[in-house]
Amino acid sequence: MRIERMLFRHALPCVFAFGLMLPLASVTWANEDIDVAVDIDEQNIEVIRVTDTTPPIPKTDASAFSTEIDLERYAGEQKRLEDLLGQAPGVQIRRFGGAGSLAEVSIRGSTSAQVVVLLDGVKMNSGRGGSVDLSSIPLSQLEAVEVSRGGGAWGAGSGAMGGVVELRTRRPDYPSTVLSAQAASFGTAETSIARTQPGEIIDIGFGYHGFITDGDFEFTRIETEFPGGVILRPSTKSATRINNELERHNGHINIGVDLDHAGYLFAQQSIVHSLHGESGLDREVVSPTAGQQRFAEQRVLTSVSQVRWEDIAFLDGEVTATASLSHRLERSKFEDPKPTLGATAIRDKFDDTSTALALRPETIQTMGDTVHRITGEVRLERDRLDPSGASSHDRLGASVSLRDQVLLFGDLLTIAPGVRFNWTDDTGSRLLPSIGLVLEPASWIAIKGNVDQSFRNPTFYDLFLPDRGFASGNPDLDPERALNYDIGFELKLPSRFAISNAQIGASVFRSDVKNSIIWVLVSPLKIRPINTDDAKIEGVELVASFDVGSFATLIANHTELRAVSEPDSVRLPGRPNRETHVRLEVGPPHLVKGVVEFQRIGSFTVSNGGSYTVPSRTSWNTSVALELCQLAGKLGADLHLRRLWLNVAIDNVGNVAIRDSLSFPQPGRSLRVGLEAQW
Amino acid sequence: MVKRTLTTVLLISCVAMLGNKCGGGDGSSGKAPTRRVAKVDENNCAPIVGLFPPGFDWLPGNDGHVVAVQDSPPGVLFFDVDRNRPQLLARDEIQSIPVDSDGDGEIDEDQRLCEDDDEEKIVSMGAPIGVGQSLAFVASSGFEQVMFFAAPDGDLVEFSVTNPPDTPSGSYHGNDYPYLPADEDERTAITTKACIYITDETNVADETSVGGSIGQHPCCNRIEDASSFMTAFTAGMALGAGHLFVATSNLDLPNNFIGSYYPGTVLVYDYDDDTAPNQIQPNTEAPVIYTTGFNPTGVTAYRTLAGRDLILVTNSGALVPLVGRENIITDSFIDVIDAQSRTLVATIPMGRAGLSFDGVSVDPEKRIGLIGSWTFPLLYAIDLRVFENEDLYTETEVVRLDGTQAGHPDARIFEADTPFEIPNRENGPHPFLCDGWTFSAINEAGDSAYVLERCDGTLTTVSLLDPVTSCEAMRNDSTCCDRVPLPESCFALASFQSVTEPFNTVTGLHGPSQIGVRPGEPGIDFTGPDVLFTVDLPEGQLCSLRVDSL
């Protein structure tokens, strides 16, 4: 196994790249330039002015504060999905280790289980714990990433209290191949290929992503400062992250068939397999290894399958619909042959499955002076948890939702009322109203606001985790509920001097959360979940971006957050009070891209009582990417590729000690070198 | 040209990829990551970093100074408690426990007794005992030992630790303590990891608390074909008659979630503080005393009116972390050891009480010993006057002080079948979350007991009626106060107050545990608070309370 890992890490990227690139390097574009000469008699040309009288159509979810991440901007940088999401306003990524380690998303101070992550419309949230490991979703498979901030229960149902992350895999409707390989510090290597090929009858897309890392990095252990400045330093200043190896393989295949007037049939299958060590937290015991677990490991197999029938026309095309049947399976095996203090070996295995059948009709209707975009959904779903050595649990659910985005006074005002009726067999039914508003007095300004209700059902682990002595579920838990509000504006500023494409946005948000489910220690050896005090989360998001000439782009966002538990206003743990992200890109476009990223994360508490805080920290990343095809072209050579990026990046340039939301250590400075080819 | 270019690029990339062992940083630039501990809003609490602080004790002869232990990270803190808010004595830096915690020159984690044994590392700390004006002993588990700490910074102190020669009688074998030095060495701890062999001579059943037979520990091979186990989970300790008595709970950890324990033991050490450095070694005549019940936890030193030093050992009984009566598997006992002779002289059967781990709190008037319950809001009590009977110490067998043996009265006032009930708080937590845990202390005047209830976050004052006046008044019977055990009517609920939030909160202070009363007369011997208690959650605290002191 060790030899195979070495081969994979060192030789496979080269062999793979070399083997594929040579025979394919001769591929030329399907479309060739055609020279046509036309004589024009300018005297006799009749000028016809065409005026578009089609009424404007309400945009999908116009009132949402959302960020569509321009993946093209990051071409060649070989970033990870969680890196890109983390730079969006209002989004916080909680990392539990280095590259490839568990990474969860929080939006507007939510927990990670309060954010729904959809992959081509399939909910990826685990039925066990409710959250999604973003590190298991390779960016190379995606063509679009969008983050909607604020309650999204109308569209996404249970769990969308903080927001929704929508990921779309590459559609096989245009020909493309992307091949990349990257090596990085701490014994990390990854490679991927993604190919999409439309055909006369069948469109096919497929991809593979492999990732491997030793994951063992040195980290500086945390000091404790008492009131008055007395310091307790750990017995060893630093320790090594041990048992942090990871090997992960992702594969996917998408097949599409154009049914002409009957719509488009789309089928997809993706599989992820990972094997990784579970070293745990620095348990602050007296030990050079910081009390990490040496032998615990987890093996996870995730399969997502979907058949989707799109653009189904009803009523002479007045109504179009999408029908989908999806299935998600997560099979997880955890083993620790030698837990702490010689307790008996732990072996846990379970299957977590979700099946959903959905129909989403949509119609656009003009009624008088108003235009209505009416969307709905009827959905049936079943979740199931099969743990080893314990009872299985099922949850049946059904929901009906309806939203009418109404355009008034031309495109001046959009009102979007909506409602969702949600039912599950264990937590009962609820009605979730929502309303959104967009005011666009001019093309360069939009003022938006939303009020909506959202909720999250307790997960199977929250409810039914078998009492193994150290943890047990609580079958009496109530669902979490929230009332969300936000209001803000977006401006597109006219170009001035060398500044162009300038955009500014700001929003204020608030969420009143009830029945928060929190796992609490009830004894030194036991945790249990309870519904706890109300929470109030409020904040401000600021966004700005602009280009300087054609050689530089600046993107910045800043979020202020106050997340407290009522009634005593104790700060909720793990939520920084502010975050700032700034990204500067310089260089002639598509030739050289120099990037500097600045990140400042404010202080956050790491205990339920709010007494322990980790102070704010600043970190820098930098990278340089060369587009070798363009470069070769300038030198008179032709690489016969659309693009070939060579990227060198340094993350955490300052080598500062980074502790994430639960005080998990992160690596220091690290280097990445990679190649990405496209044709 | 094309192929040359392409090949060059690929070669560069291969070199880059092959060179991926370029390493990475360790995050050591700039300030080390720091966790700052804020003051608590309550003006009478000082933070003890981590959760579930193991405990505290007074430093004898050093009024107003207390030693407390924190568990994560492990450390020892010394406080001045003359003010309302306990104040750390350390000024700049608190000494953290080094990776070679016993000072033997080897990193703890690198030590293994044998191939089948696990690596040693301190995983949890035990409650401390104040030994001198600026000296405290603290036990640790994971790496079983008792460490020696000095005020004010919690520095480890070196003692002379000796491994005595084997005795001809066979009562002591140095090899049974694998981590003792070969001869004499200066160490910062003494091991409490010992091989225990079950033989006919030891008079201990070859069974765990759940009836399983005890096998042979792979690292204990001095006696072939004898059942053996290694002591584990060092618990309470106390000094008496020049000896240190250390209880080890001996959890059968791989099976502990069904409540399996090996027989309980108390390890005995000779301790001499008249030398410099202090000396400590296993006692060779009675190095191990077997307890009557399973899971010995709290240990209390007690001196009778006649001046006899006794050691009271709480046998909590085998417990499982479940809810309700089902979590108590075996009976509880309070064992009585004569510190001078180092023998178990008596035991007080308390039934399925699930006695709390903090040890018996004794009445300065030497009448009553109190102890709480691990899992219910209940209080138990014994009559200490039974220990004044000198015949107790001349019996050849262990005496059961439950009224079944002639010449020895029943010592039990409240036991499992007849407990003293602590009232519940109205908005207390659901039993699913926390069903009960009581801790007790008796004031200096001996007329009140303070009972902390962990789940409710309450302090109940139990009036210990003056037997002389109350017994006569209530029963018109002047012999009432002579009755042993003391009548139940001498205990009455006096007052009830909340000291923390109940256990169903998350952010507020909750889970008070371990209470202690300051020695001396409030207002005369000291002016500061007279009662201290620890709080478990959401962050550990040491809090003070003025009950009798104004």
Short mmCIF file of C-alpha atoms in Angstrom, two decimals, chain A residues 9-11 13-14 17-18 21-22 25 181-189 214 217-236 283-289 291-292 294 338 340-344 467-470 472-476 518 520-524 526 528-530 532-533 565 568 570 606-615 628 632 637-641 644 646 654-657 659 667-671 673 675, chain B residues 1-3 5-7 9-10 12-41 47-52 70-75 77 88 90-101 107-110 112 115-124 141-144 233 253-257 321-323 430-434 437 454 503-508 510 537-541:
data_model
loop_
_atom_site.label_atom_id
_atom_site.label_comp_id
_atom_site.label_asym_id
_atom_site.label_seq_id
_atom_site.Cartn_x
_atom_site.Cartn_y
_atom_site.Cartn_z
CA ARG A 9 1.86 10.72 -5.60
CA HIS A 10 5.01 11.02 -7.63
CA ALA A 11 4.65 9.31 -10.92
CA PRO A 13 0.42 12.75 -12.43
CA CYS A 14 3.32 12.81 -14.87
CA ALA A 17 -0.51 14.01 -18.13
CA PHE A 18 2.09 12.79 -20.57
CA MET A 21 -1.64 15.07 -23.66
CA LEU A 22 0.50 13.71 -26.47
CA ALA A 25 -2.43 17.52 -28.37
CA ALA A 181 -2.16 17.95 -11.62
CA GLN A 182 -0.82 19.62 -8.51
CA ALA A 183 1.69 18.86 -5.81
CA ALA A 184 1.88 20.64 -2.51
CA SER A 185 3.53 20.67 0.87
CA PHE A 186 2.97 17.99 3.47
CA GLY A 187 3.12 15.23 0.90
CA THR A 188 0.06 16.29 -1.04
CA ALA A 189 -0.73 15.50 -4.64
CA ASP A 214 0.32 12.64 4.26
CA PHE A 217 2.16 19.07 9.70
CA GLU A 218 3.84 20.74 12.63
CA PHE A 219 1.67 23.12 14.53
CA THR A 220 2.24 25.48 17.40
CA ARG A 221 0.23 24.52 20.46
CA ILE A 222 -2.10 26.94 22.07
CA GLU A 223 -1.24 28.98 25.16
CA THR A 224 -3.76 29.96 27.78
CA GLU A 225 -3.82 33.48 29.14
CA PHE A 226 -5.62 34.06 32.42
CA PRO A 227 -7.10 37.39 33.44
CA GLY A 228 -4.26 39.53 34.63
CA GLY A 229 -1.86 38.20 32.03
CA VAL A 230 -0.68 34.99 33.69
CA ILE A 231 0.24 32.51 30.97
CA LEU A 232 0.01 28.75 30.99
CA ARG A 233 2.21 27.40 28.23
CA PRO A 234 1.85 23.84 26.97
CA SER A 235 4.51 21.35 27.90
CA THR A 236 5.70 21.18 24.31
CA ARG A 283 -6.60 17.19 23.62
CA GLU A 284 -4.29 19.23 25.76
CA VAL A 285 -3.00 16.21 27.56
CA VAL A 286 0.61 15.97 28.61
CA SER A 287 2.04 14.34 25.55
CA PRO A 288 4.40 15.19 22.66
CA THR A 289 1.65 14.09 20.27
CA GLY A 291 -3.09 13.55 22.79
CA GLN A 292 -4.09 12.90 19.21
CA ARG A 294 -2.91 7.43 16.49
CA LYS A 338 -6.95 1.64 20.50
CA THR A 340 -7.96 6.51 24.84
CA LEU A 341 -6.97 4.78 28.06
CA GLY A 342 -7.20 1.33 26.52
CA ALA A 343 -10.96 1.27 26.20
CA THR A 344 -12.41 -1.39 23.99
CA ASP A 467 -26.29 5.15 24.08
CA ARG A 468 -22.73 3.91 23.93
CA GLY A 469 -21.86 5.50 27.21
CA PHE A 470 -20.02 8.49 25.75
CA SER A 472 -26.50 9.36 23.16
CA GLY A 473 -29.28 10.91 21.15
CA ASN A 474 -32.34 12.68 22.48
CA PRO A 475 -35.59 11.51 20.89
CA ASP A 476 -37.49 14.43 22.43
CA ILE A 518 -26.56 21.84 20.73
CA VAL A 520 -23.49 19.48 25.43
CA LEU A 521 -21.26 17.70 27.86
CA VAL A 522 -23.31 16.25 30.66
CA SER A 523 -20.35 14.54 32.30
CA PRO A 524 -16.64 14.38 31.51
CA LYS A 526 -20.76 11.94 27.87
CA ARG A 528 -26.11 14.67 24.60
CA PRO A 529 -28.07 17.08 22.37
CA ILE A 530 -30.62 19.46 23.80
CA THR A 532 -31.43 25.27 24.13
CA ASP A 533 -31.86 28.99 24.57
CA SER A 565 -27.41 33.29 22.92
CA ASP A 568 -27.75 36.61 28.58
CA VAL A 570 -23.31 35.18 25.49
CA VAL A 606 -14.32 28.56 21.73
CA SER A 607 -16.52 27.70 24.67
CA ASN A 608 -20.25 27.72 25.30
CA GLY A 609 -19.94 30.17 28.15
CA GLY A 610 -18.11 32.71 26.03
CA SER A 611 -15.19 33.00 28.40
CA TYR A 612 -12.50 31.56 26.15
CA THR A 613 -11.67 33.51 23.03
CA VAL A 614 -9.14 33.09 20.28
CA PRO A 615 -7.91 36.50 19.16
CA LEU A 628 1.88 28.94 -21.33
CA ALA A 632 4.33 30.24 -26.37
CA ALA A 637 5.10 28.45 -30.84
CA ASP A 638 1.79 26.63 -30.81
CA LEU A 639 1.04 24.20 -28.01
CA HIS A 640 -2.20 23.07 -29.65
CA LEU A 641 -4.10 23.58 -26.45
CA LEU A 644 -2.05 25.56 -20.24
CA LEU A 646 1.41 26.78 -14.70
CA GLY A 654 3.41 34.66 6.96
CA ASN A 655 3.44 31.17 8.47
CA VAL A 656 1.07 32.30 11.21
CA ALA A 657 -0.61 29.88 13.57
CA ARG A 659 -6.80 28.02 14.67
CA PRO A 667 -0.99 24.13 8.67
CA GLY A 668 1.50 26.96 8.45
CA ARG A 669 3.00 28.18 5.22
CA SER A 670 2.56 25.77 2.32
CA LEU A 671 3.58 25.66 -1.31
CA VAL A 673 2.76 23.85 -7.80
CA LEU A 675 -0.40 22.47 -14.20
CA MET B 1 9.38 22.37 -31.84
CA VAL B 2 5.98 21.67 -30.40
CA LYS B 3 6.87 18.37 -28.98
CA THR B 5 8.13 22.56 -25.85
CA LEU B 6 5.57 20.20 -24.54
CA THR B 7 8.14 17.81 -23.31
CA VAL B 9 6.84 21.66 -19.83
CA LEU B 10 6.06 18.18 -18.75
CA ILE B 12 9.24 20.85 -15.39
CA SER B 13 5.97 19.72 -13.98
CA CYS B 14 7.31 16.32 -13.15
CA VAL B 15 10.24 17.85 -11.32
CA ALA B 16 7.88 20.08 -9.44
CA MET B 17 5.67 17.19 -8.54
CA LEU B 18 8.51 14.96 -7.55
CA GLY B 19 9.73 17.73 -5.36
CA ASN B 20 6.54 17.96 -3.40
CA LYS B 21 8.42 17.12 -0.27
CA CYS B 22 9.45 20.77 -0.06
CA GLY B 23 7.84 20.83 3.32
CA GLY B 24 5.65 23.43 4.91
CA GLY B 25 5.53 25.83 7.78
CA ASP B 26 4.54 25.14 11.34
CA GLY B 27 2.71 28.37 12.00
CA SER B 28 5.40 29.52 14.37
CA SER B 29 5.81 33.06 13.06
CA GLY B 30 4.52 35.77 15.31
CA LYS B 31 2.70 35.20 18.53
CA ALA B 32 1.74 31.69 19.55
CA PRO B 33 -1.95 30.96 19.25
CA THR B 34 -3.54 32.09 22.45
CA ARG B 35 -6.76 31.25 24.15
CA ARG B 36 -7.74 34.13 26.39
CA VAL B 37 -9.81 33.47 29.43
CA ALA B 38 -12.17 36.26 30.34
CA LYS B 39 -13.35 37.06 33.79
CA VAL B 40 -16.74 35.64 34.53
CA ASP B 41 -19.54 38.08 35.13
CA PRO B 47 -11.58 30.60 36.00
CA ILE B 48 -10.04 27.15 36.11
CA VAL B 49 -9.34 26.47 32.46
CA GLY B 50 -11.20 23.57 30.95
CA LEU B 51 -14.29 21.73 32.08
CA PHE B 52 -15.03 19.60 35.12
CA GLN B 70 -7.46 21.95 36.06
CA ASP B 71 -7.75 19.16 33.56
CA SER B 72 -7.39 20.67 30.11
CA PRO B 73 -4.65 21.51 29.87
CA PRO B 74 -3.53 19.65 32.99
CA GLY B 75 -2.19 22.02 35.57
CA LEU B 77 -3.29 26.47 40.37
CA LEU B 88 -4.27 33.37 41.34
CA ALA B 90 1.07 32.98 40.16
CA ARG B 91 2.22 36.28 38.68
CA ASP B 92 3.67 35.60 35.24
CA GLU B 93 3.61 32.00 34.19
CA ILE B 94 2.06 28.82 35.48
CA GLN B 95 4.28 25.85 35.15
CA SER B 96 2.74 23.31 32.82
CA ILE B 97 3.31 19.66 33.47
CA PRO B 98 6.25 18.48 31.37
CA VAL B 99 6.15 15.46 29.10
CA ASP B 100 8.45 13.75 31.61
CA SER B 101 6.01 14.32 34.44
CA ILE B 107 9.16 11.01 28.22
CA ASP B 108 6.01 9.47 29.67
CA GLU B 109 4.63 8.52 26.26
CA ASP B 110 7.78 6.62 25.37
CA ARG B 112 5.57 0.95 28.04
CA GLU B 115 4.62 -5.12 24.46
CA ASP B 116 0.94 -5.45 25.23
CA ASP B 117 0.74 -2.34 27.32
CA ASP B 118 -0.39 1.06 26.08
CA GLU B 119 1.75 4.15 25.99
CA GLU B 120 1.66 6.24 29.11
CA LYS B 121 0.32 9.75 29.09
CA ILE B 122 -1.55 11.86 31.58
CA VAL B 123 -5.14 11.94 30.42
CA SER B 124 -6.91 13.25 33.48
CA SER B 141 -4.65 8.94 35.49
CA GLY B 142 -3.47 7.55 32.21
CA PHE B 143 -0.03 7.72 33.74
CA GLU B 144 -0.86 6.53 37.24
CA PHE B 233 -7.55 5.47 37.77
CA LEU B 253 -11.72 0.06 31.02
CA PRO B 254 -12.42 -2.04 27.93
CA ASN B 255 -15.58 -3.23 29.66
CA ASN B 256 -16.39 -0.23 31.71
CA PHE B 257 -19.49 0.74 29.88
CA PRO B 321 -22.93 6.09 32.81
CA LEU B 322 -26.66 5.51 32.40
CA VAL B 323 -29.64 7.24 33.86
CA HIS B 430 -35.00 16.74 32.86
CA PRO B 431 -33.54 13.60 34.44
CA PHE B 432 -32.55 12.52 30.95
CA LEU B 433 -30.01 15.31 31.02
CA CYS B 434 -28.90 15.07 34.61
CA TRP B 437 -25.20 14.42 42.13
CA ARG B 454 -25.12 19.57 40.73
CA PHE B 503 -28.21 21.89 34.18
CA ASN B 504 -30.54 22.65 31.26
CA THR B 505 -28.72 25.85 30.44
CA VAL B 506 -25.81 26.00 28.05
CA THR B 507 -24.22 29.38 28.54
CA GLY B 508 -24.78 30.10 32.22
CA HIS B 510 -23.99 25.22 35.87
CA LEU B 537 -19.66 24.05 32.96
CA PRO B 538 -19.59 25.78 30.56
CA GLU B 539 -16.11 26.57 31.77
CA GLY B 540 -14.51 25.47 35.02
CA GLN B 541 -14.63 27.94 37.89
#
